[in-house]
Amino acid sequence: MSLVELIARADARGLAASGLACLDRCVPLLDGDDEALRPLWALLADNADGTCGAAGHDWTEGLAQVRDKLAGPDAGGEDEAVLLARRMLGAAPAACTGPALRTWADACSVASLRIHRLLDPVGDAAREADVPRDGGTEGQPPLVAAELRRQTGVLELLAERGAAGLRPALEISTEGRRVLRAVVSRRARGRA
């Protein structure tokens, strides 16, 4: 199944995890630490019914805390990759249900792939083109191909395992965050 089809078929937990995983992998662009999104992941894991709220906690409160933690400087001088990551965070819906959640997950998928294309040192040829999400990874630069595989893997895990897929989905996201952190670090050294 293609990435587009997986997003179209995902339930609320799958959509929230998909969007959250894309954002989590891009946290290095927001100067966030590795635990920045952990409260939102915990909310997804706390609920057996697939919703994003828990006793005493909810998605809206958790999202507000994450936004405060990752609030950066005025966006005037930031490059496109950072702006895309900020937009992902800013566009997260206050309610973890309904059509807004699907729209956000889809937009996060597109933005994360665009970020990976912008940052891929091998992918200079087609930086302006959108990454096709309805096919495989053939012909894609390495960083983009890996991100396509991660996005697909997260959605497949949640579709197959439900809440039990959250831990391995988080592991996929953590691996991707480490890769992007290394890329961002190399890029910063190259600019210095």
CSV table of N, CA and C in Angstrom, one decimal, residues 11-133:
chain,number,residue,atom,x,y,z
A,11,ASP,N,-6.6,5.2,11.4
A,11,ASP,CA,-7.5,5.7,12.4
A,11,ASP,C,-6.9,6.9,13.1
A,12,ALA,N,-7.6,7.4,14.1
A,12,ALA,CA,-7.1,8.6,14.8
A,12,ALA,C,-5.7,8.4,15.5
A,13,ARG,N,-5.5,7.3,16.1
A,13,ARG,CA,-4.2,7.0,16.7
A,13,ARG,C,-3.1,6.9,15.7
A,14,GLY,N,-3.4,6.3,14.6
A,14,GLY,CA,-2.4,6.2,13.5
A,14,GLY,C,-2.1,7.5,12.9
A,15,LEU,N,-3.1,8.3,12.7
A,15,LEU,CA,-2.9,9.7,12.1
A,15,LEU,C,-2.1,10.5,13.1
A,16,ALA,N,-2.4,10.5,14.4
A,16,ALA,CA,-1.7,11.3,15.4
A,16,ALA,C,-0.3,10.8,15.4
A,17,ALA,N,-0.1,9.5,15.5
A,17,ALA,CA,1.3,9.0,15.6
A,17,ALA,C,2.1,9.3,14.3
A,18,SER,N,1.4,9.2,13.1
A,18,SER,CA,2.1,9.6,11.9
A,18,SER,C,2.6,11.0,11.9
A,19,GLY,N,1.7,11.9,12.2
A,19,GLY,CA,2.1,13.3,12.2
A,19,GLY,C,3.1,13.6,13.3
A,20,LEU,N,2.9,13.0,14.4
A,20,LEU,CA,3.9,13.2,15.6
A,20,LEU,C,5.3,12.7,15.2
A,21,ALA,N,5.3,11.5,14.6
A,21,ALA,CA,6.6,10.9,14.2
A,21,ALA,C,7.3,11.8,13.2
A,22,CYS,N,6.6,12.3,12.2
A,22,CYS,CA,7.2,13.2,11.2
A,22,CYS,C,7.8,14.4,12.0
A,23,LEU,N,7.0,15.0,12.9
A,23,LEU,CA,7.5,16.2,13.6
A,23,LEU,C,8.7,15.8,14.5
A,24,ASP,N,8.6,14.6,15.1
A,24,ASP,CA,9.6,14.2,16.1
A,24,ASP,C,11.0,14.0,15.3
A,25,ARG,N,10.9,13.5,14.1
A,25,ARG,CA,12.2,13.4,13.4
A,25,ARG,C,12.8,14.7,13.0
A,26,CYS,N,12.0,15.7,12.9
A,26,CYS,CA,12.4,17.1,12.5
A,26,CYS,C,12.7,18.0,13.7
A,27,VAL,N,12.6,17.5,14.9
A,27,VAL,CA,12.9,18.3,16.1
A,27,VAL,C,14.3,18.9,16.1
A,28,PRO,N,15.3,18.2,15.6
A,28,PRO,CA,16.7,18.9,15.5
A,28,PRO,C,16.7,20.2,14.8
A,29,LEU,N,15.8,20.4,13.9
A,29,LEU,CA,15.7,21.7,13.2
A,29,LEU,C,15.1,22.8,14.1
A,30,LEU,N,14.4,22.4,15.2
A,30,LEU,CA,13.8,23.3,16.1
A,30,LEU,C,14.6,23.5,17.4
A,31,ASP,N,15.8,23.0,17.4
A,31,ASP,CA,16.7,23.0,18.5
A,31,ASP,C,16.1,22.3,19.8
A,32,GLY,N,15.3,21.3,19.5
A,32,GLY,CA,14.6,20.6,20.6
A,32,GLY,C,15.4,19.4,21.0
A,33,ASP,N,15.2,19.0,22.3
A,33,ASP,CA,15.9,17.8,22.8
A,33,ASP,C,15.1,16.6,22.4
A,34,ASP,N,15.7,15.5,22.6
A,34,ASP,CA,15.1,14.2,22.2
A,34,ASP,C,13.8,13.9,22.9
A,35,GLU,N,13.6,14.5,24.0
A,35,GLU,CA,12.4,14.2,24.8
A,35,GLU,C,11.3,15.2,24.6
A,36,ALA,N,11.5,16.2,23.7
A,36,ALA,CA,10.5,17.3,23.5
A,36,ALA,C,9.1,16.8,23.3
A,37,LEU,N,8.9,15.8,22.5
A,37,LEU,CA,7.6,15.3,22.1
A,37,LEU,C,7.1,14.1,23.0
A,38,ARG,N,7.9,13.7,23.9
A,38,ARG,CA,7.6,12.5,24.7
A,38,ARG,C,6.2,12.6,25.4
A,39,PRO,N,5.8,13.8,25.9
A,39,PRO,CA,4.4,13.9,26.5
A,39,PRO,C,3.3,13.5,25.5
A,40,LEU,N,3.4,13.9,24.3
A,40,LEU,CA,2.4,13.6,23.3
A,40,LEU,C,2.4,12.1,23.0
A,41,TRP,N,3.6,11.6,22.8
A,41,TRP,CA,3.6,10.1,22.6
A,41,TRP,C,3.0,9.4,23.8
A,42,ALA,N,3.2,9.8,25.0
A,42,ALA,CA,2.6,9.2,26.2
A,42,ALA,C,1.1,9.2,26.1
A,43,LEU,N,0.6,10.4,25.7
A,43,LEU,CA,-0.9,10.5,25.6
A,43,LEU,C,-1.5,9.4,24.6
A,44,LEU,N,-0.8,9.2,23.5
A,44,LEU,CA,-1.3,8.2,22.6
A,44,LEU,C,-1.2,6.8,23.2
A,45,ALA,N,-0.2,6.5,24.0
A,45,ALA,CA,0.0,5.2,24.6
A,45,ALA,C,-1.0,5.0,25.7
A,46,ASP,N,-1.4,6.0,26.4
A,46,ASP,CA,-2.2,5.9,27.6
A,46,ASP,C,-3.7,5.4,27.3
A,47,ASN,N,-4.1,5.5,26.1
A,47,ASN,CA,-5.5,5.3,25.8
A,47,ASN,C,-5.7,4.1,25.0
A,48,ALA,N,-6.4,3.1,25.5
A,48,ALA,CA,-6.7,1.9,24.8
A,48,ALA,C,-7.7,2.1,23.7
A,49,ASP,N,-8.5,3.1,23.9
A,49,ASP,CA,-9.6,3.4,22.9
A,49,ASP,C,-9.1,4.1,21.6
A,50,GLY,N,-7.9,4.4,21.6
A,50,GLY,CA,-7.3,5.1,20.4
A,50,GLY,C,-7.5,6.6,20.3
A,51,THR,N,-8.0,7.2,21.4
A,51,THR,CA,-8.1,8.6,21.4
A,51,THR,C,-6.8,9.2,21.9
A,52,CYS,N,-6.7,10.5,22.0
A,52,CYS,CA,-5.4,11.2,22.4
A,52,CYS,C,-5.5,11.9,23.7
A,53,GLY,N,-6.5,11.6,24.5
A,53,GLY,CA,-6.6,12.2,25.8
A,53,GLY,C,-6.5,11.2,26.9
A,54,ALA,N,-6.1,11.6,28.1
A,54,ALA,CA,-6.0,10.6,29.2
A,54,ALA,C,-6.5,11.3,30.4
A,55,ALA,N,-6.7,10.5,31.4
A,55,ALA,CA,-7.2,11.1,32.7
A,55,ALA,C,-6.3,12.1,33.2
A,56,GLY,N,-6.8,13.4,33.3
A,56,GLY,CA,-5.9,14.4,33.9
A,56,GLY,C,-5.1,15.1,32.8
A,57,HIS,N,-5.0,14.5,31.6
A,57,HIS,CA,-4.2,15.1,30.6
A,57,HIS,C,-5.0,15.1,29.3
A,58,ASP,N,-4.6,16.0,28.4
A,58,ASP,CA,-5.2,15.8,27.1
A,58,ASP,C,-4.2,16.4,26.0
A,59,TRP,N,-4.6,16.1,24.8
A,59,TRP,CA,-3.7,16.5,23.7
A,59,TRP,C,-3.5,18.0,23.6
A,60,THR,N,-4.6,18.8,23.9
A,60,THR,CA,-4.5,20.2,23.8
A,60,THR,C,-3.5,20.8,24.8
A,61,GLU,N,-3.5,20.3,26.0
A,61,GLU,CA,-2.6,20.8,27.0
A,61,GLU,C,-1.1,20.3,26.7
A,62,GLY,N,-1.0,19.1,26.3
A,62,GLY,CA,0.3,18.6,25.9
A,62,GLY,C,0.9,19.3,24.7
A,63,LEU,N,0.1,19.6,23.8
A,63,LEU,CA,0.5,20.3,22.6
A,63,LEU,C,0.9,21.8,22.9
A,64,ALA,N,0.2,22.4,23.8
A,64,ALA,CA,0.6,23.8,24.3
A,64,ALA,C,2.0,23.7,24.9
A,65,GLN,N,2.2,22.7,25.8
A,65,GLN,CA,3.5,22.6,26.5
A,65,GLN,C,4.6,22.4,25.5
A,66,VAL,N,4.4,21.5,24.5
A,66,VAL,CA,5.4,21.3,23.5
A,66,VAL,C,5.7,22.5,22.7
A,67,ARG,N,4.7,23.3,22.3
A,67,ARG,CA,4.9,24.5,21.5
A,67,ARG,C,5.7,25.5,22.3
A,68,ASP,N,5.4,25.6,23.6
A,68,ASP,CA,6.2,26.5,24.5
A,68,ASP,C,7.6,26.1,24.5
A,69,LYS,N,7.8,24.8,24.7
A,69,LYS,CA,9.2,24.3,24.8
A,69,LYS,C,10.0,24.5,23.5
A,70,LEU,N,9.3,24.4,22.3
A,70,LEU,CA,10.0,24.4,21.1
A,70,LEU,C,9.9,25.8,20.4
A,71,ALA,N,9.3,26.8,21.1
A,71,ALA,CA,9.2,28.1,20.6
A,71,ALA,C,10.6,28.6,20.3
A,72,GLY,N,10.8,29.1,19.1
A,72,GLY,CA,12.1,29.6,18.7
A,72,GLY,C,12.0,31.1,18.5
A,73,PRO,N,13.1,31.6,17.9
A,73,PRO,CA,13.2,33.0,17.7
A,73,PRO,C,12.3,33.4,16.5
A,74,ASP,N,12.1,34.7,16.3
A,74,ASP,CA,11.3,35.1,15.2
A,74,ASP,C,11.8,34.5,13.9
A,75,ALA,N,10.9,34.0,13.1
A,75,ALA,CA,11.2,33.2,11.9
A,75,ALA,C,11.8,34.0,10.8
A,76,GLY,N,12.1,35.2,10.9
A,76,GLY,CA,12.6,36.0,9.8
A,76,GLY,C,13.8,35.5,9.1
A,77,GLY,N,14.8,35.0,9.8
A,77,GLY,CA,16.0,34.6,9.2
A,77,GLY,C,16.2,33.1,9.0
A,78,GLU,N,15.1,32.3,9.2
A,78,GLU,CA,15.3,30.9,9.2
A,78,GLU,C,15.1,30.4,7.7
A,79,ASP,N,15.8,29.2,7.5
A,79,ASP,CA,15.7,28.7,6.1
A,79,ASP,C,14.5,27.8,6.0
A,80,GLU,N,14.2,27.4,4.7
A,80,GLU,CA,13.0,26.7,4.4
A,80,GLU,C,12.8,25.4,5.3
A,81,ALA,N,13.8,24.6,5.5
A,81,ALA,CA,13.6,23.4,6.3
A,81,ALA,C,13.1,23.7,7.7
A,82,VAL,N,13.7,24.7,8.3
A,82,VAL,CA,13.3,25.1,9.7
A,82,VAL,C,11.8,25.6,9.7
A,83,LEU,N,11.5,26.5,8.7
A,83,LEU,CA,10.2,27.0,8.6
A,83,LEU,C,9.1,25.9,8.4
A,84,LEU,N,9.5,24.9,7.6
A,84,LEU,CA,8.6,23.8,7.4
A,84,LEU,C,8.3,23.0,8.7
A,85,ALA,N,9.4,22.8,9.5
A,85,ALA,CA,9.3,22.1,10.8
A,85,ALA,C,8.4,22.9,11.7
A,86,ARG,N,8.6,24.3,11.7
A,86,ARG,CA,7.8,25.1,12.6
A,86,ARG,C,6.3,25.1,12.2
A,87,ARG,N,6.1,25.0,10.9
A,87,ARG,CA,4.7,25.0,10.4
A,87,ARG,C,4.0,23.6,10.8
A,88,MET,N,4.8,22.5,10.8
A,88,MET,CA,4.2,21.3,11.2
A,88,MET,C,3.7,21.4,12.7
A,89,LEU,N,4.6,21.9,13.5
A,89,LEU,CA,4.2,22.1,14.9
A,89,LEU,C,3.0,23.1,15.1
A,90,GLY,N,3.1,24.2,14.4
A,90,GLY,CA,2.0,25.2,14.4
A,90,GLY,C,0.7,24.7,13.9
A,91,ALA,N,0.7,23.8,13.0
A,91,ALA,CA,-0.6,23.3,12.3
A,91,ALA,C,-1.2,22.1,13.1
A,92,ALA,N,-0.5,21.6,14.1
A,92,ALA,CA,-1.1,20.5,14.8
A,92,ALA,C,-2.5,20.9,15.4
A,93,PRO,N,-3.5,20.0,15.1
A,93,PRO,CA,-4.8,20.4,15.6
A,93,PRO,C,-5.0,20.3,17.1
A,94,ALA,N,-5.8,21.2,17.6
A,94,ALA,CA,-6.0,21.3,19.1
A,94,ALA,C,-6.7,20.0,19.5
A,95,ALA,N,-7.6,19.5,18.7
A,95,ALA,CA,-8.3,18.3,19.0
A,95,ALA,C,-7.7,17.1,18.2
A,96,CYS,N,-7.6,16.0,18.9
A,96,CYS,CA,-6.9,14.8,18.3
A,96,CYS,C,-7.9,13.9,17.6
A,97,THR,N,-8.9,14.5,16.9
A,97,THR,CA,-9.9,13.8,16.2
A,97,THR,C,-10.3,14.5,14.9
A,98,GLY,N,-11.1,13.8,14.1
A,98,GLY,CA,-11.7,14.5,13.0
A,98,GLY,C,-10.9,14.7,11.8
A,99,PRO,N,-11.4,15.4,10.8
A,99,PRO,CA,-10.7,15.7,9.6
A,99,PRO,C,-9.5,16.5,9.7
A,100,ALA,N,-9.4,17.4,10.7
A,100,ALA,CA,-8.2,18.2,10.9
A,100,ALA,C,-7.0,17.3,11.2
A,101,LEU,N,-7.2,16.2,11.9
A,101,LEU,CA,-6.1,15.3,12.2
A,101,LEU,C,-5.6,14.7,11.0
A,102,ARG,N,-6.4,14.2,10.1
A,102,ARG,CA,-6.0,13.6,8.8
A,102,ARG,C,-5.3,14.6,7.9
A,103,THR,N,-5.8,15.9,7.9
A,103,THR,CA,-5.2,16.9,7.1
A,103,THR,C,-3.8,17.2,7.7
A,104,TRP,N,-3.6,17.2,9.0
A,104,TRP,CA,-2.3,17.5,9.6
A,104,TRP,C,-1.3,16.4,9.3
A,105,ALA,N,-1.8,15.1,9.5
A,105,ALA,CA,-0.9,14.0,9.2
A,105,ALA,C,-0.4,14.0,7.8
A,106,ASP,N,-1.3,14.3,6.9
A,106,ASP,CA,-0.9,14.4,5.5
A,106,ASP,C,0.1,15.5,5.2
A,107,ALA,N,-0.2,16.7,5.8
A,107,ALA,CA,0.7,17.8,5.6
A,107,ALA,C,2.0,17.6,6.2
A,108,CYS,N,2.1,16.9,7.4
A,108,CYS,CA,3.3,16.5,8.0
A,108,CYS,C,4.2,15.6,7.1
A,109,SER,N,3.5,14.7,6.5
A,109,SER,CA,4.2,13.7,5.6
A,109,SER,C,4.8,14.5,4.5
A,110,VAL,N,4.1,15.4,3.9
A,110,VAL,CA,4.6,16.2,2.7
A,110,VAL,C,5.8,17.0,3.2
A,111,ALA,N,5.6,17.7,4.3
A,111,ALA,CA,6.6,18.7,4.9
A,111,ALA,C,7.9,17.9,5.3
A,112,SER,N,7.7,16.8,5.9
A,112,SER,CA,8.9,16.0,6.4
A,112,SER,C,9.7,15.5,5.2
A,113,LEU,N,9.0,15.0,4.2
A,113,LEU,CA,9.7,14.6,2.9
A,113,LEU,C,10.4,15.8,2.3
A,114,ARG,N,9.8,16.9,2.2
A,114,ARG,CA,10.4,18.1,1.7
A,114,ARG,C,11.6,18.5,2.4
A,115,ILE,N,11.6,18.5,3.8
A,115,ILE,CA,12.7,18.8,4.6
A,115,ILE,C,13.9,17.8,4.3
A,116,HIS,N,13.6,16.6,4.2
A,116,HIS,CA,14.6,15.6,3.9
A,116,HIS,C,15.2,15.8,2.6
A,117,ARG,N,14.4,16.2,1.6
A,117,ARG,CA,14.9,16.5,0.3
A,117,ARG,C,15.8,17.7,0.3
A,118,LEU,N,15.4,18.7,1.0
A,118,LEU,CA,16.3,19.9,1.1
A,118,LEU,C,17.6,19.7,1.8
A,119,LEU,N,17.6,18.7,2.8
A,119,LEU,CA,18.8,18.5,3.6
A,119,LEU,C,19.7,17.4,3.0
A,120,ASP,N,19.1,16.6,2.0
A,120,ASP,CA,19.9,15.5,1.5
A,120,ASP,C,21.1,16.0,0.6
A,121,PRO,N,22.3,15.7,1.1
A,121,PRO,CA,23.4,16.2,0.3
A,121,PRO,C,23.6,15.6,-1.1
A,122,VAL,N,22.9,14.5,-1.3
A,122,VAL,CA,23.0,13.8,-2.6
A,122,VAL,C,21.9,14.3,-3.6
A,123,GLY,N,20.8,14.8,-3.0
A,123,GLY,CA,19.6,15.1,-3.8
A,123,GLY,C,19.6,16.5,-4.4
A,124,ASP,N,20.7,17.1,-4.9
A,124,ASP,CA,20.6,18.4,-5.4
A,124,ASP,C,19.8,18.6,-6.7
A,125,ALA,N,19.6,17.6,-7.5
A,125,ALA,CA,19.0,17.7,-8.8
A,125,ALA,C,17.6,18.2,-8.7
A,126,ALA,N,16.8,17.7,-7.8
A,126,ALA,CA,15.4,18.0,-7.8
A,126,ALA,C,14.9,18.6,-6.5
A,127,ARG,N,15.6,19.4,-5.9
A,127,ARG,CA,15.2,20.0,-4.6
A,127,ARG,C,13.8,20.7,-4.6
A,128,GLU,N,13.4,21.2,-5.7
A,128,GLU,CA,12.2,22.0,-5.8
A,128,GLU,C,11.0,21.1,-6.0
A,129,ALA,N,11.2,19.9,-6.5
A,129,ALA,CA,10.1,19.0,-6.8
A,129,ALA,C,9.5,18.3,-5.5
A,130,ASP,N,8.2,18.0,-5.5
A,130,ASP,CA,7.6,17.3,-4.4
A,130,ASP,C,8.1,15.8,-4.5
A,131,VAL,N,8.2,15.2,-3.4
A,131,VAL,CA,8.5,13.8,-3.4
A,131,VAL,C,7.2,13.0,-3.6
A,132,PRO,N,7.2,12.1,-4.6
A,132,PRO,CA,6.0,11.3,-4.8
A,132,PRO,C,5.8,10.3,-3.7
A,133,ARG,N,4.5,10.3,-3.2
A,133,ARG,CA,4.2,9.4,-2.0
A,133,ARG,C,3.4,8.2,-2.4
